Amino acid sequence: MEIEVRKKDAAGWFQSLRDQICDSFEALEDENEGPLSDRVPGRFERKSWDRTNQSDGAPGGGGVMSLMRGGRVFEKVGVNISTVFGSFSEEFAKNIPGASEDPRFFATGISLVAHMNSPRVPAVHMNTRFIVTTKNWFGGGADLNAPLPNADDTTDFHAALQECCDRHGDDYYERFKKWCDEYFHIPHRNKARGEGGIFYDQLSSGDWAADFAFTKDVGRTFNRIYPALVRRHMNEAWTDDERETQLVYRGHYAEFNLAYDRGTTFGLKTGGNVEAILMSLPPMAKWP
């Protein structure tokens, strides 16, 4: 069946992208000559996990966590992939397109969150995914999360994403930037989570190959622009006050992920690996 080929192709791409990003990030560790360059360069450790369907106890796929901690550049970064399948609960199925008719689902994707040692280097989030119910679609995006925002970094990050979007749809950047601004907002603080980027969901234009090509381009674009931003600042010294600002910022980041993020909810509601789902949380944070 065509949909089975699409599932395999999507899952294979997310695995390939994981490998490309991990190589890029380990290269940054090797290149670093900044305040923590006396450390051994960080390396990813991979840990596989298996999922069991909550409804019948049958196998339901799984994933691989790739986690680096305590490196020269990255304080904590996770680059996780997963491919899971099963059936949604009746209650949760009502919230997923195409699942109220048939609760069976398939989901594959990559999810990345990087928390940096230096408060001058922006944290970042990126994920892309392919979901199948009685419908199928792509979703994802990338957004910058700088404790100390830098106008040039923000401009260049958005410019790279706009160029990516413009290659695939004349209105993509405008639509997906607005969606990102609206989604990554912390209501109880009435503030944005970061400097934005793009966010899209339920992308099903009728041309699967085109939608897949865009999703792949988002991943490749991220893997070009973000390491470039890291290199700008990773060798700069930082102050105790800047570190304090970073820790408080991380607290706000954690609040959004735990209270509002749909990906967190999806993972927990579908019996995903809790360690992988909560990988996005920072290693240290403060609430003054």
Short mmCIF file of C-alpha atoms in Angstrom, two decimals:
data_model
loop_
_atom_site.label_atom_id
_atom_site.label_comp_id
_atom_site.label_asym_id
_atom_site.label_seq_id
_atom_site.Cartn_x
_atom_site.Cartn_y
_atom_site.Cartn_z
CA MET A 1 0.00 0.00 0.00
CA GLU A 2 1.17 3.52 -0.78
CA ILE A 3 0.64 4.73 2.78
CA GLU A 4 3.00 2.03 4.10
CA VAL A 5 5.72 3.25 1.75
CA ARG A 6 5.14 6.81 2.95
CA LYS A 7 5.41 5.74 6.58
CA LYS A 8 8.71 3.99 5.89
CA ASP A 9 10.12 6.90 3.89
CA ALA A 10 9.18 9.45 6.55
CA ALA A 11 10.62 7.39 9.41
CA GLY A 12 13.82 6.83 7.42
CA TRP A 13 14.23 10.55 6.79
CA PHE A 14 13.83 11.46 10.46
CA GLN A 15 16.50 8.93 11.37
CA SER A 16 18.85 10.34 8.72
CA LEU A 17 18.22 13.90 9.92
CA ARG A 18 18.98 12.82 13.49
CA ASP A 19 22.35 11.51 12.36
CA GLN A 20 23.16 14.69 10.42
CA ILE A 21 22.30 16.97 13.36
CA CYS A 22 24.19 14.88 15.89
CA ASP A 23 27.28 15.05 13.66
CA SER A 24 26.91 18.84 13.38
CA PHE A 25 26.56 19.31 17.13
CA GLU A 26 29.52 17.06 17.96
CA ALA A 27 31.60 19.09 15.49
CA LEU A 28 30.74 22.23 17.47
CA GLU A 29 31.96 20.50 20.62
CA ASP A 30 35.27 19.73 18.91
CA GLU A 31 35.68 23.30 17.60
CA ASN A 32 34.93 25.10 20.86
CA GLU A 33 37.75 27.21 22.25
CA GLY A 34 35.68 29.12 24.82
CA PRO A 35 35.49 29.19 28.62
CA LEU A 36 34.79 25.44 28.92
CA SER A 37 37.26 24.23 26.29
CA ASP A 38 39.22 22.32 28.96
CA ARG A 39 36.36 19.83 29.07
CA VAL A 40 36.31 16.67 27.01
CA PRO A 41 34.15 17.37 23.94
CA GLY A 42 30.61 16.18 24.48
CA ARG A 43 29.24 13.15 22.69
CA PHE A 44 25.73 11.82 22.24
CA GLU A 45 24.67 8.69 24.05
CA ARG A 46 21.84 6.72 22.46
CA LYS A 47 19.19 4.80 24.33
CA SER A 48 16.42 2.79 22.68
CA TRP A 49 12.97 2.39 24.16
CA ASP A 50 9.95 0.26 23.30
CA ARG A 51 6.33 1.24 23.57
CA THR A 52 3.44 -1.02 24.58
CA ASN A 53 -0.09 -0.19 23.51
CA GLN A 54 -2.17 0.88 26.48
CA SER A 55 -5.36 -0.68 25.08
CA ASP A 56 -4.23 -4.28 24.59
CA GLY A 57 -0.62 -4.56 25.76
CA ALA A 58 0.62 -5.27 22.23
CA PRO A 59 3.88 -3.80 20.88
CA GLY A 60 3.40 -0.23 19.71
CA GLY A 61 6.72 0.84 18.25
CA GLY A 62 9.32 2.87 20.10
CA GLY A 63 12.19 5.23 19.57
CA VAL A 64 15.78 6.22 20.25
CA MET A 65 16.94 9.02 22.52
CA SER A 66 20.22 10.74 21.66
CA LEU A 67 21.30 12.80 24.65
CA MET A 68 24.41 14.87 25.33
CA ARG A 69 25.06 16.39 28.75
CA GLY A 70 27.84 18.51 30.18
CA GLY A 71 29.69 19.27 26.97
CA ARG A 72 31.79 22.29 26.11
CA VAL A 73 28.93 23.99 24.22
CA PHE A 74 25.79 22.04 25.10
CA GLU A 75 24.73 21.76 28.72
CA LYS A 76 21.94 19.40 27.66
CA VAL A 77 20.69 18.54 24.20
CA GLY A 78 18.38 15.77 23.08
CA VAL A 79 17.76 14.67 19.50
CA ASN A 80 15.06 12.03 19.70
CA ILE A 81 13.31 9.99 17.04
CA SER A 82 10.26 7.80 17.47
CA THR A 83 7.87 5.69 15.44
CA VAL A 84 4.78 4.61 17.35
CA PHE A 85 1.40 3.12 16.49
CA GLY A 86 -1.72 1.85 18.19
CA SER A 87 -5.12 3.26 19.08
CA PHE A 88 -6.06 6.50 20.79
CA SER A 89 -8.35 6.45 23.78
CA GLU A 90 -11.91 7.40 22.93
CA GLU A 91 -11.54 10.70 24.76
CA PHE A 92 -8.25 11.70 23.12
CA ALA A 93 -9.33 10.55 19.65
CA LYS A 94 -11.88 13.38 19.57
CA ASN A 95 -9.00 15.89 19.47
CA ILE A 96 -7.10 14.32 16.56
CA PRO A 97 -8.13 14.80 12.91
CA GLY A 98 -9.53 11.61 11.43
CA ALA A 99 -9.35 9.64 14.68
CA SER A 100 -12.98 9.91 15.77
CA GLU A 101 -13.91 7.65 12.83
CA ASP A 102 -11.14 5.13 13.61
CA PRO A 103 -8.87 5.47 16.67
CA ARG A 104 -5.89 3.71 15.10
CA PHE A 105 -2.84 5.89 14.49
CA PHE A 106 0.77 5.95 13.33
CA ALA A 107 3.23 8.71 14.24
CA THR A 108 6.88 9.15 13.37
CA GLY A 109 9.11 12.14 13.90
CA ILE A 110 12.16 13.87 15.30
CA SER A 111 12.21 16.20 18.31
CA LEU A 112 15.15 18.34 19.36
CA VAL A 113 15.76 20.73 22.25
CA ALA A 114 19.16 22.26 23.03
CA HIS A 115 20.02 24.03 26.28
CA MET A 116 23.40 25.74 26.12
CA ASN A 117 26.14 26.35 28.68
CA SER A 118 26.53 29.95 27.58
CA PRO A 119 23.61 32.33 28.07
CA ARG A 120 24.91 34.17 25.00
CA VAL A 121 24.18 31.18 22.77
CA PRO A 122 20.45 30.80 22.08
CA ALA A 123 18.62 27.68 23.09
CA VAL A 124 16.55 26.13 20.33
CA HIS A 125 13.69 23.78 19.60
CA MET A 126 12.96 21.87 16.39
CA ASN A 127 10.64 19.05 15.52
CA THR A 128 9.03 17.57 12.44
CA ARG A 129 6.60 14.68 12.26
CA PHE A 130 4.27 12.60 10.08
CA ILE A 131 0.93 11.47 11.51
CA VAL A 132 -1.48 8.92 10.06
CA THR A 133 -5.08 8.29 11.12
CA THR A 134 -7.85 8.02 8.53
CA LYS A 135 -6.08 11.18 7.34
CA ASN A 136 -2.35 11.88 7.17
CA TRP A 137 -0.30 15.04 7.47
CA PHE A 138 3.03 16.63 8.37
CA GLY A 139 3.74 19.11 11.12
CA GLY A 140 6.59 20.73 12.97
CA GLY A 141 8.83 23.77 12.84
CA ALA A 142 11.76 25.45 14.56
CA ASP A 143 11.99 28.34 17.00
CA LEU A 144 14.78 30.26 18.68
CA ASN A 145 14.84 30.66 22.47
CA ALA A 146 17.54 33.12 23.51
CA PRO A 147 17.91 34.16 27.17
CA LEU A 148 19.80 37.22 25.85
CA PRO A 149 18.23 37.99 22.46
CA ASN A 150 20.56 39.16 19.72
CA ALA A 151 18.95 41.08 16.87
CA ASP A 152 21.34 39.74 14.22
CA ASP A 153 20.78 36.14 15.32
CA THR A 154 17.02 36.58 15.26
CA THR A 155 17.09 38.22 11.84
CA ASP A 156 19.30 35.55 10.30
CA PHE A 157 17.34 32.67 11.83
CA HIS A 158 14.08 34.04 10.42
CA ALA A 159 15.69 34.83 7.06
CA ALA A 160 16.84 31.22 6.69
CA LEU A 161 13.39 29.92 7.53
CA GLN A 162 11.75 32.38 5.16
CA GLU A 163 13.99 31.28 2.31
CA CYS A 164 13.06 27.68 3.09
CA CYS A 165 9.34 28.48 3.15
CA ASP A 166 9.51 30.55 -0.02
CA ARG A 167 10.92 27.57 -1.91
CA HIS A 168 7.68 25.68 -1.26
CA GLY A 169 4.80 28.10 -0.85
CA ASP A 170 4.36 31.83 -1.40
CA ASP A 171 2.36 32.22 1.81
CA TYR A 172 4.14 29.61 3.94
CA TYR A 173 6.43 31.93 5.87
CA GLU A 174 3.75 34.48 6.71
CA ARG A 175 1.30 31.78 7.79
CA PHE A 176 3.75 29.62 9.71
CA LYS A 177 5.54 32.51 11.43
CA LYS A 178 2.19 33.82 12.68
CA TRP A 179 1.23 30.33 13.83
CA CYS A 180 4.52 30.04 15.72
CA ASP A 181 4.05 33.43 17.41
CA GLU A 182 0.55 32.48 18.51
CA TYR A 183 1.43 28.95 19.61
CA PHE A 184 4.65 29.61 21.53
CA HIS A 185 3.04 32.12 23.85
CA ILE A 186 2.91 31.79 27.65
CA PRO A 187 -0.62 32.94 28.54
CA HIS A 188 -0.15 33.27 32.29
CA ARG A 189 2.89 35.52 31.73
CA ASN A 190 1.47 37.21 28.62
CA LYS A 191 4.79 36.89 26.82
CA ALA A 192 6.36 34.94 23.98
CA ARG A 193 8.44 31.89 24.83
CA GLY A 194 11.25 33.10 22.58
CA GLU A 195 12.09 34.88 19.35
CA GLY A 196 9.83 32.74 17.21
CA GLY A 197 10.39 30.89 13.99
CA ILE A 198 7.85 28.78 12.12
CA PHE A 199 5.25 26.27 13.22
CA TYR A 200 2.91 24.25 11.03
CA ASP A 201 0.50 21.37 11.51
CA GLN A 202 -1.97 19.31 9.51
CA LEU A 203 -0.02 20.04 6.33
CA SER A 204 -1.79 17.95 3.71
CA SER A 205 -1.93 19.91 0.47
CA GLY A 206 -2.94 16.97 -1.68
CA ASP A 207 0.63 16.61 -2.94
CA TRP A 208 2.32 14.32 -0.44
CA ALA A 209 5.71 14.52 -2.13
CA ALA A 210 5.66 18.31 -1.96
CA ASP A 211 4.67 18.31 1.70
CA PHE A 212 7.43 15.81 2.47
CA ALA A 213 9.95 17.89 0.51
CA PHE A 214 9.08 20.96 2.59
CA THR A 215 9.39 19.03 5.84
CA LYS A 216 12.80 17.74 4.81
CA ASP A 217 13.86 21.26 3.82
CA VAL A 218 12.89 22.55 7.27
CA GLY A 219 15.23 19.99 8.82
CA ARG A 220 18.11 20.76 6.49
CA THR A 221 17.65 24.51 6.92
CA PHE A 222 17.73 24.16 10.69
CA ASN A 223 20.93 22.14 10.48
CA ARG A 224 22.56 24.94 8.49
CA ILE A 225 21.46 28.06 10.35
CA TYR A 226 21.53 26.98 13.99
CA PRO A 227 25.16 25.75 14.10
CA ALA A 228 26.13 29.00 12.38
CA LEU A 229 24.51 31.00 15.20
CA VAL A 230 26.21 28.85 17.83
CA ARG A 231 29.63 29.46 16.28
CA ARG A 232 29.11 33.23 16.57
CA HIS A 233 28.97 33.18 20.35
CA MET A 234 30.24 29.88 21.76
CA ASN A 235 33.72 31.19 22.51
CA GLU A 236 32.55 34.35 24.29
CA ALA A 237 32.87 34.69 28.06
CA TRP A 238 29.71 35.32 30.09
CA THR A 239 28.96 36.87 33.47
CA ASP A 240 27.20 35.55 36.57
CA ASP A 241 24.34 37.99 35.93
CA GLU A 242 23.91 36.63 32.41
CA ARG A 243 23.82 33.09 33.78
CA GLU A 244 21.16 34.16 36.27
CA THR A 245 19.07 35.61 33.43
CA GLN A 246 19.43 32.32 31.57
CA LEU A 247 18.21 30.23 34.52
CA VAL A 248 15.13 32.39 35.07
CA TYR A 249 14.38 32.28 31.34
CA ARG A 250 14.58 28.50 31.45
CA GLY A 251 11.93 28.48 34.16
CA HIS A 252 9.50 30.18 31.81
CA TYR A 253 10.45 27.74 29.06
CA ALA A 254 9.64 24.81 31.35
CA GLU A 255 6.29 26.34 32.30
CA PHE A 256 5.19 26.42 28.68
CA ASN A 257 6.30 22.87 27.94
CA LEU A 258 4.54 21.42 30.96
CA ALA A 259 1.35 23.47 30.84
CA TYR A 260 0.65 24.13 27.16
CA ASP A 261 2.76 22.13 24.72
CA ARG A 262 0.66 19.80 22.58
CA GLY A 263 3.60 17.51 21.84
CA THR A 264 4.06 16.84 25.54
CA THR A 265 0.36 16.06 25.88
CA PHE A 266 0.39 13.80 22.80
CA GLY A 267 3.33 11.79 24.11
CA LEU A 268 1.91 11.31 27.57
CA LYS A 269 -1.60 10.52 26.32
CA THR A 270 -0.32 7.86 23.92
CA GLY A 271 1.91 6.01 26.37
CA GLY A 272 5.21 7.37 25.09
CA ASN A 273 8.52 7.21 26.90
CA VAL A 274 8.32 9.73 29.74
CA GLU A 275 12.08 10.33 29.80
CA ALA A 276 12.05 11.14 26.07
CA ILE A 277 8.95 13.32 26.32
CA LEU A 278 10.38 15.41 29.15
CA MET A 279 13.80 15.63 27.48
CA SER A 280 12.82 19.20 26.57
CA LEU A 281 13.12 20.39 30.17
CA PRO A 282 16.32 22.27 31.06
CA PRO A 283 18.90 20.69 33.36
CA MET A 284 18.77 23.71 35.69
CA ALA A 285 16.29 26.56 36.08
CA LYS A 286 15.25 29.19 38.63
CA TRP A 287 12.06 30.83 39.79
CA PRO A 288 12.96 34.03 41.66
#
